[in-house]
């Protein structure tokens, strides 16, 4: 019964998008009949939410905060994505056995039936380039590539046997963030803002910050809203100079006049909405409102220059320049002000060894140094501000890197490098109700494949949603006649790393 | 070898059965239509349909017989389904042979055949999906699915452990394969005698010995293990479900004792408490909602708060408790009084990064249920904390970036539930910290000020060796 009304409502909504006046006249009778039917069938209840949250939810204001399914531990998320995929074998997955095989031909058993992005023929094995030590009471292995993170090993939980089925950057990033390697699904941040709204109506609920000189390979779809209303898509802020352009009113336009004109535009849009019932018009109205409010709110929040010097020293930030550290500090400021989901992408981790910047023992170290201090500072800063339990921090790439030295077309590359690897990599999480000093999953002796505690992108998504108070199996959106989930038909909450 | 081939053929049964159902019903439809003049031309198709239907019915019978020998189905249901199926096949062959003779009573044959197909099909469906499959959606005759396995129990201590707790778990997660319809592995779990009898892999239960009980062993196996129960594609037991079954076996697997008659250790107590409040297991751990139910705040009040720019949200969809955030509220001291109208429901209050003043905080004294209070980066001082000391339920208070001092904090020492106290960048000095530690022994106090040492590698870039 309920499902029928969902399909009817969705199809009506879908139809409204294509409504033209001529169609209206032609199909008016059926349309009204359909509306009446939908009413008779008892209006659908998309969120199963209580009356209390319904009364507060206003469809004209889709970003208003909403209740999670159950009281989640985390209130917001900062996701640090190292685009290009860092090498787990140099950072967290210590494999002394691999060192012994350094320079030898890769055993056939590891190559049979496997596909790699670039490796062809028989590559040589490449031993770990970093020095490892155990840190903290948890005894987590962290290499000397990340000296700062090593000092807070007991604050984070490692997932050491993450796997994926995509060995190219764009699909793998999409899988990690949207639950599908193909375009068109809403990103995790969109799902979260759709489910929870945001508590600060003067700022976007979902902010995206990029560094490393390039956007991620998968493009802006990786923070897109897919089939969710577009008001839930990530708002990308500039990472150099002013984070948002054109905040000042043009010369000769007073704030009152600006408000009056936006009000008028929104009234026209409201009329349009009443006529066409296209939810995207609501998105547009919300966007105008948001832009007006951001003129006031953004200069204060988005400016890291007014942070005290000891904070800059802690994060290693230099205001005005594009850097991961600046973005991390900004992310902290944003969640403090109630932003729900902050997504950072840092480009340049694709250590194939084709040039010095992409060499495991040269450029990769520099990349690590450019993020190590800032991400460590983020954890400590959230902790001292009493926010670490409210904010879930996730760090990782889209896949891992091979224990083999990369060879292109059968020839060795000029520097030490590793190819894309799908069968094992490491992701860590901290705060937001994640176990302190936890670790889950193991790889084999040379770090080639996961042997226990295997996890997938879906499991990570399920865990993030769980910490925010959502059952990933029940958190759905009706589209094209069926309910869609972030985790599609998979995913398991990784209870092993929950506090 | 023969066994595997017959089993292979048997597995075609679920596909094949749909052919006679469809074809024979179509034959009946064509037959009755062709009685009308308009559709007379359909008549020759009836014979062909009957022939095709009869052939597929025979194939279904053969594959069905092989299937019945391989799996552990309810014997009685199998018997009925098997003979109804064979009868249907025979009748369809007869119908094909009689059809040509154009007897007037042939329509009764067709009606009988239709009825038999329906009955046989239903019996088959009951075998695979369970006998209450058809009617399950009409009413909660039996709650066969669902994650919230257990209904809340009014008084857990008075409940019978097996009947009120363990049996409902087994019913929702185990009966579908180990019940009256199916007995996979020759095991039935729906009655005491069957549980004690066990299945083909030895003793299901060894009272008091969880590590010898096959049931507990299987449940605790990792999910990837083939022997893990329930099978990975079926609804899984929750952590609390497992804890309860485990405790039942460990405490002697008694079928009649009440919970209060059994020894309760620290581990099982929170699980039992969770049963009382009826909340789903996983939520327990991360929830900070009071157990005591509260009535819903009135809609008109909520709308009034919303109009004042206060973000009010129920802490969860299934809870009436509320959180309030003032981050975008203007004129806080004027509007904060509105909170009085939701005093019973309000448990989380965020005033951080706002212009709230000490006088505005006076209202807190009348909001007794607050458990989490954010006052970070505000202008409040020790004066404001006078009302905070009334908050007996307070678990978390954030005073970072305020000018509160040691004297102000000391007012909070009577708060027995206080677990977290954040004082970074407040008026509390590191010298004060020692005395605070002594007074607030159960509270986690964080005065922050973490530093990351500058190390050489922070600014040093690794360069490629010369010549490359």
Short mmCIF file of N, CA and C in Angstrom, two decimals, chain A residues 341-450:
data_model
loop_
_atom_site.label_atom_id
_atom_site.label_comp_id
_atom_site.label_asym_id
_atom_site.label_seq_id
_atom_site.Cartn_x
_atom_site.Cartn_y
_atom_site.Cartn_z
N UNK A 341 28.91 18.63 6.72
CA UNK A 341 29.85 17.73 6.03
C UNK A 341 30.89 18.56 5.30
N UNK A 342 32.14 18.37 5.65
CA UNK A 342 33.21 19.08 4.94
C UNK A 342 34.08 18.04 4.25
N UNK A 343 34.21 18.18 2.95
CA UNK A 343 34.93 17.20 2.14
C UNK A 343 36.19 17.84 1.59
N UNK A 344 37.34 17.29 1.94
CA UNK A 344 38.59 17.82 1.42
C UNK A 344 39.19 16.85 0.41
N UNK A 345 39.67 17.38 -0.70
CA UNK A 345 40.43 16.57 -1.63
C UNK A 345 41.81 17.17 -1.78
N UNK A 346 42.83 16.34 -1.66
CA UNK A 346 44.18 16.82 -1.88
C UNK A 346 44.77 16.01 -3.02
N UNK A 347 45.16 16.68 -4.09
CA UNK A 347 45.60 15.98 -5.28
C UNK A 347 47.12 15.78 -5.25
N UNK A 348 47.60 14.73 -5.93
CA UNK A 348 49.03 14.56 -6.09
C UNK A 348 49.62 13.34 -5.40
N UNK A 349 48.78 12.34 -5.11
CA UNK A 349 49.25 11.17 -4.36
C UNK A 349 49.51 9.96 -5.24
N UNK A 350 49.46 10.15 -6.54
CA UNK A 350 49.48 9.02 -7.45
C UNK A 350 50.92 8.58 -7.75
N UNK A 351 51.54 7.90 -6.78
CA UNK A 351 52.99 7.67 -6.81
C UNK A 351 53.41 6.54 -7.73
N UNK A 352 53.36 6.79 -9.04
CA UNK A 352 53.76 5.78 -10.02
C UNK A 352 55.27 5.70 -10.19
N UNK A 353 55.95 6.78 -9.82
CA UNK A 353 57.39 6.80 -10.04
C UNK A 353 57.77 7.27 -11.43
N UNK A 354 56.84 7.88 -12.13
CA UNK A 354 57.15 8.34 -13.49
C UNK A 354 57.97 9.62 -13.48
N UNK A 355 57.86 10.40 -12.41
CA UNK A 355 58.80 11.50 -12.24
C UNK A 355 59.09 11.69 -10.75
N UNK A 356 59.98 12.61 -10.43
CA UNK A 356 60.42 12.73 -9.04
C UNK A 356 59.26 13.08 -8.11
N UNK A 357 58.33 13.91 -8.58
CA UNK A 357 57.20 14.29 -7.73
C UNK A 357 56.30 13.10 -7.41
N UNK A 358 56.33 12.10 -8.29
CA UNK A 358 55.48 10.94 -8.07
C UNK A 358 56.30 9.73 -7.63
N UNK A 359 57.49 9.99 -7.09
CA UNK A 359 58.31 8.88 -6.62
C UNK A 359 57.99 8.58 -5.16
N UNK A 360 57.90 7.29 -4.88
CA UNK A 360 57.57 6.83 -3.52
C UNK A 360 58.55 7.39 -2.49
N UNK A 361 59.84 7.51 -2.89
CA UNK A 361 60.85 7.92 -1.91
C UNK A 361 61.23 9.39 -2.06
N UNK A 362 60.50 10.13 -2.91
CA UNK A 362 60.81 11.57 -3.03
C UNK A 362 59.52 12.38 -2.90
N UNK A 363 58.77 12.48 -3.99
CA UNK A 363 57.55 13.30 -3.97
C UNK A 363 56.53 12.84 -2.95
N UNK A 364 56.43 11.52 -2.79
CA UNK A 364 55.44 10.98 -1.87
C UNK A 364 55.74 11.40 -0.43
N UNK A 365 57.01 11.47 -0.11
CA UNK A 365 57.39 11.94 1.23
C UNK A 365 56.95 13.39 1.40
N UNK A 366 57.20 14.19 0.36
CA UNK A 366 56.81 15.61 0.45
C UNK A 366 55.30 15.76 0.60
N UNK A 367 54.55 14.91 -0.11
CA UNK A 367 53.09 14.97 0.04
C UNK A 367 52.71 14.65 1.49
N UNK A 368 53.33 13.62 2.04
CA UNK A 368 53.03 13.23 3.42
C UNK A 368 53.32 14.39 4.36
N UNK A 369 54.46 15.02 4.14
CA UNK A 369 54.83 16.13 5.02
C UNK A 369 53.84 17.29 4.90
N UNK A 370 53.25 17.44 3.72
CA UNK A 370 52.34 18.57 3.54
C UNK A 370 50.98 18.33 4.22
N UNK A 371 50.69 17.09 4.58
CA UNK A 371 49.40 16.85 5.24
C UNK A 371 49.54 16.42 6.70
N UNK A 372 50.70 15.87 7.03
CA UNK A 372 50.89 15.22 8.34
C UNK A 372 50.55 16.14 9.50
N UNK A 373 51.17 17.32 9.49
CA UNK A 373 51.02 18.20 10.64
C UNK A 373 49.58 18.71 10.75
N UNK A 374 49.03 19.10 9.61
CA UNK A 374 47.68 19.69 9.63
C UNK A 374 46.64 18.69 10.10
N UNK A 375 46.73 17.45 9.60
CA UNK A 375 45.68 16.50 9.99
C UNK A 375 45.83 16.09 11.45
N UNK A 376 47.06 16.04 11.91
CA UNK A 376 47.28 15.75 13.33
C UNK A 376 46.75 16.90 14.18
N UNK A 377 47.05 18.13 13.74
CA UNK A 377 46.57 19.29 14.47
C UNK A 377 45.04 19.30 14.53
N UNK A 378 44.41 18.87 13.43
CA UNK A 378 42.94 18.86 13.40
C UNK A 378 42.38 17.99 14.52
N UNK A 379 42.94 16.79 14.66
CA UNK A 379 42.46 15.88 15.70
C UNK A 379 42.66 16.51 17.08
N UNK A 380 43.86 17.04 17.30
CA UNK A 380 44.16 17.60 18.61
C UNK A 380 43.31 18.84 18.89
N UNK A 381 43.11 19.65 17.87
CA UNK A 381 42.35 20.89 18.05
C UNK A 381 40.89 20.58 18.34
N UNK A 382 40.33 19.61 17.59
CA UNK A 382 38.95 19.22 17.88
C UNK A 382 38.85 18.66 19.29
N UNK A 383 39.88 17.93 19.70
CA UNK A 383 39.88 17.32 21.02
C UNK A 383 39.86 18.39 22.10
N UNK A 384 40.74 19.37 21.98
CA UNK A 384 40.81 20.38 23.05
C UNK A 384 39.58 21.29 23.04
N UNK A 385 38.90 21.36 21.92
CA UNK A 385 37.67 22.16 21.86
C UNK A 385 36.45 21.36 22.28
N UNK A 386 36.67 20.13 22.69
CA UNK A 386 35.54 19.30 23.15
C UNK A 386 34.65 18.85 22.00
N UNK A 387 35.18 18.83 20.80
CA UNK A 387 34.34 18.51 19.63
C UNK A 387 34.69 17.18 18.98
N UNK A 388 35.73 16.51 19.48
CA UNK A 388 36.17 15.32 18.76
C UNK A 388 35.10 14.22 18.77
N UNK A 389 34.29 14.18 19.82
CA UNK A 389 33.22 13.18 19.83
C UNK A 389 32.08 13.54 18.89
N UNK A 390 31.96 14.82 18.59
CA UNK A 390 30.87 15.27 17.71
C UNK A 390 31.25 15.21 16.23
N UNK A 391 32.54 15.19 15.96
CA UNK A 391 33.00 15.28 14.57
C UNK A 391 33.73 14.00 14.20
N UNK A 392 33.27 13.37 13.13
CA UNK A 392 33.93 12.16 12.64
C UNK A 392 34.94 12.57 11.56
N UNK A 393 36.20 12.20 11.77
CA UNK A 393 37.24 12.50 10.79
C UNK A 393 37.61 11.21 10.07
N UNK A 394 37.61 11.26 8.75
CA UNK A 394 37.97 10.09 7.95
C UNK A 394 39.11 10.47 7.03
N UNK A 395 40.13 9.61 6.94
CA UNK A 395 41.28 9.88 6.07
C UNK A 395 41.51 8.67 5.18
N UNK A 396 41.71 8.90 3.89
CA UNK A 396 42.04 7.77 3.02
C UNK A 396 42.10 8.16 1.56
N UNK A 397 42.45 7.19 0.74
CA UNK A 397 42.46 7.39 -0.71
C UNK A 397 41.38 6.54 -1.34
N UNK A 398 41.43 6.42 -2.68
CA UNK A 398 40.38 5.65 -3.36
C UNK A 398 40.79 4.19 -3.54
N UNK A 399 42.09 3.90 -3.52
CA UNK A 399 42.56 2.50 -3.49
C UNK A 399 43.96 2.51 -2.90
N UNK A 400 44.66 1.39 -3.02
CA UNK A 400 46.00 1.31 -2.45
C UNK A 400 47.06 1.25 -3.53
N UNK A 401 48.26 0.84 -3.15
CA UNK A 401 49.32 0.74 -4.14
C UNK A 401 49.97 -0.64 -4.06
N UNK A 402 50.48 -1.10 -5.20
CA UNK A 402 50.97 -2.48 -5.31
C UNK A 402 52.26 -2.70 -4.53
N UNK A 403 52.49 -3.92 -4.07
CA UNK A 403 53.79 -4.24 -3.48
C UNK A 403 54.85 -4.37 -4.57
N UNK A 404 54.45 -4.27 -5.84
CA UNK A 404 55.40 -4.38 -6.94
C UNK A 404 55.84 -3.00 -7.39
N UNK A 405 57.06 -2.94 -7.88
CA UNK A 405 57.56 -1.73 -8.51
C UNK A 405 56.83 -1.56 -9.84
N UNK A 406 56.40 -0.35 -10.10
CA UNK A 406 55.68 -0.15 -11.36
C UNK A 406 56.60 -0.34 -12.56
N UNK A 407 56.06 -0.96 -13.60
CA UNK A 407 56.75 -0.99 -14.89
C UNK A 407 55.75 -0.65 -15.95
N UNK A 408 56.10 0.26 -16.80
CA UNK A 408 55.13 0.62 -17.85
C UNK A 408 55.49 -0.08 -19.13
N UNK A 409 54.54 -0.74 -19.72
CA UNK A 409 54.76 -1.49 -20.94
C UNK A 409 55.95 -2.42 -20.76
N UNK A 410 56.08 -3.00 -19.59
CA UNK A 410 57.14 -3.95 -19.33
C UNK A 410 58.47 -3.32 -18.97
N UNK A 411 58.57 -1.99 -19.07
CA UNK A 411 59.85 -1.34 -18.74
C UNK A 411 59.74 -0.65 -17.38
N UNK A 412 60.84 -0.67 -16.64
CA UNK A 412 60.83 -0.03 -15.33
C UNK A 412 60.71 1.48 -15.49
N UNK A 413 60.00 2.11 -14.58
CA UNK A 413 59.88 3.58 -14.62
C UNK A 413 61.14 4.18 -13.98
N UNK A 414 61.44 5.46 -14.28
CA UNK A 414 62.72 6.02 -13.81
C UNK A 414 62.85 6.10 -12.30
N UNK A 415 61.75 6.24 -11.57
CA UNK A 415 61.84 6.36 -10.11
C UNK A 415 61.11 5.21 -9.45
N UNK A 416 61.27 5.13 -8.14
CA UNK A 416 60.56 4.08 -7.41
C UNK A 416 59.07 4.43 -7.34
N UNK A 417 58.26 3.54 -7.84
CA UNK A 417 56.83 3.83 -7.84
C UNK A 417 56.01 2.57 -7.70
N UNK A 418 54.76 2.76 -7.37
CA UNK A 418 53.85 1.62 -7.22
C UNK A 418 52.59 1.90 -8.03
N UNK A 419 52.00 0.84 -8.58
CA UNK A 419 50.80 0.98 -9.40
C UNK A 419 49.55 0.99 -8.50
N UNK A 420 48.41 1.27 -9.11
CA UNK A 420 47.13 1.21 -8.39
C UNK A 420 46.87 -0.21 -7.90
N UNK A 421 46.33 -0.33 -6.71
CA UNK A 421 46.08 -1.66 -6.16
C UNK A 421 44.72 -1.70 -5.47
N UNK A 422 43.94 -2.71 -5.82
CA UNK A 422 42.56 -2.74 -5.31
C UNK A 422 42.38 -3.66 -4.12
N UNK A 423 43.35 -4.55 -3.87
CA UNK A 423 43.05 -5.65 -2.95
C UNK A 423 43.38 -5.37 -1.49
N UNK A 424 44.06 -4.28 -1.22
CA UNK A 424 44.32 -3.95 0.18
C UNK A 424 44.83 -2.52 0.29
N UNK A 425 44.18 -1.74 1.14
CA UNK A 425 44.74 -0.44 1.49
C UNK A 425 44.20 0.00 2.85
N UNK A 426 44.76 1.10 3.34
CA UNK A 426 44.45 1.50 4.71
C UNK A 426 43.68 2.82 4.72
N UNK A 427 42.68 2.87 5.59
CA UNK A 427 41.94 4.11 5.84
C UNK A 427 41.87 4.27 7.35
N UNK A 428 41.98 5.49 7.84
CA UNK A 428 41.77 5.64 9.28
C UNK A 428 40.63 6.59 9.60
N UNK A 429 40.05 6.40 10.75
CA UNK A 429 38.96 7.27 11.21
C UNK A 429 39.26 7.68 12.64
N UNK A 430 38.73 8.82 13.03
CA UNK A 430 38.92 9.28 14.41
C UNK A 430 37.71 10.10 14.83
N UNK A 431 37.50 10.17 16.14
CA UNK A 431 36.39 10.97 16.67
C UNK A 431 35.05 10.37 16.32
N UNK A 432 33.99 11.12 16.62
CA UNK A 432 32.64 10.70 16.22
C UNK A 432 32.24 9.33 16.72
N UNK A 433 32.75 8.92 17.87
CA UNK A 433 32.35 7.63 18.42
C UNK A 433 33.14 6.46 17.88
N UNK A 434 34.28 6.75 17.25
CA UNK A 434 35.17 5.68 16.78
C UNK A 434 36.12 5.31 17.91
N UNK A 435 36.44 4.04 17.98
CA UNK A 435 37.33 3.53 19.03
C UNK A 435 38.68 4.24 18.97
N UNK A 436 39.22 4.55 20.12
CA UNK A 436 40.56 5.15 20.16
C UNK A 436 41.60 4.04 20.15
N UNK A 437 42.57 4.16 19.25
CA UNK A 437 43.63 3.16 19.20
C UNK A 437 43.17 1.81 18.68
N UNK A 438 42.18 1.81 17.81
CA UNK A 438 41.68 0.54 17.26
C UNK A 438 42.34 0.20 15.94
N UNK A 439 42.21 -1.06 15.56
CA UNK A 439 42.70 -1.49 14.26
C UNK A 439 41.90 -2.69 13.85
N UNK A 440 41.55 -2.76 12.58
CA UNK A 440 40.73 -3.88 12.11
C UNK A 440 41.20 -4.28 10.71
N UNK A 441 41.36 -5.56 10.51
CA UNK A 441 41.75 -6.05 9.20
C UNK A 441 43.23 -6.33 9.12
N UNK A 442 43.57 -7.37 8.35
CA UNK A 442 44.97 -7.75 8.17
C UNK A 442 45.24 -8.09 6.72
N UNK A 443 46.47 -7.85 6.31
CA UNK A 443 46.86 -8.24 4.96
C UNK A 443 47.90 -9.35 5.06
N UNK A 444 48.19 -9.96 3.92
CA UNK A 444 49.16 -11.06 3.94
C UNK A 444 50.58 -10.53 4.17
N UNK A 445 51.55 -11.44 4.11
CA UNK A 445 52.93 -11.09 4.50
C UNK A 445 53.53 -9.96 3.68
N UNK A 446 53.09 -9.84 2.44
CA UNK A 446 53.69 -8.80 1.61
C UNK A 446 52.69 -7.67 1.33
N UNK A 447 51.57 -7.68 2.00
CA UNK A 447 50.60 -6.60 1.84
C UNK A 447 49.89 -6.62 0.51
N UNK A 448 49.83 -7.80 -0.14
CA UNK A 448 49.19 -7.87 -1.44
C UNK A 448 47.67 -7.96 -1.31
N UNK A 449 47.22 -8.90 -0.47
CA UNK A 449 45.76 -9.01 -0.36
C UNK A 449 45.31 -9.07 1.10
N UNK A 450 44.05 -8.76 1.28
CA UNK A 450 43.47 -8.76 2.63
C UNK A 450 43.19 -10.19 3.03
#
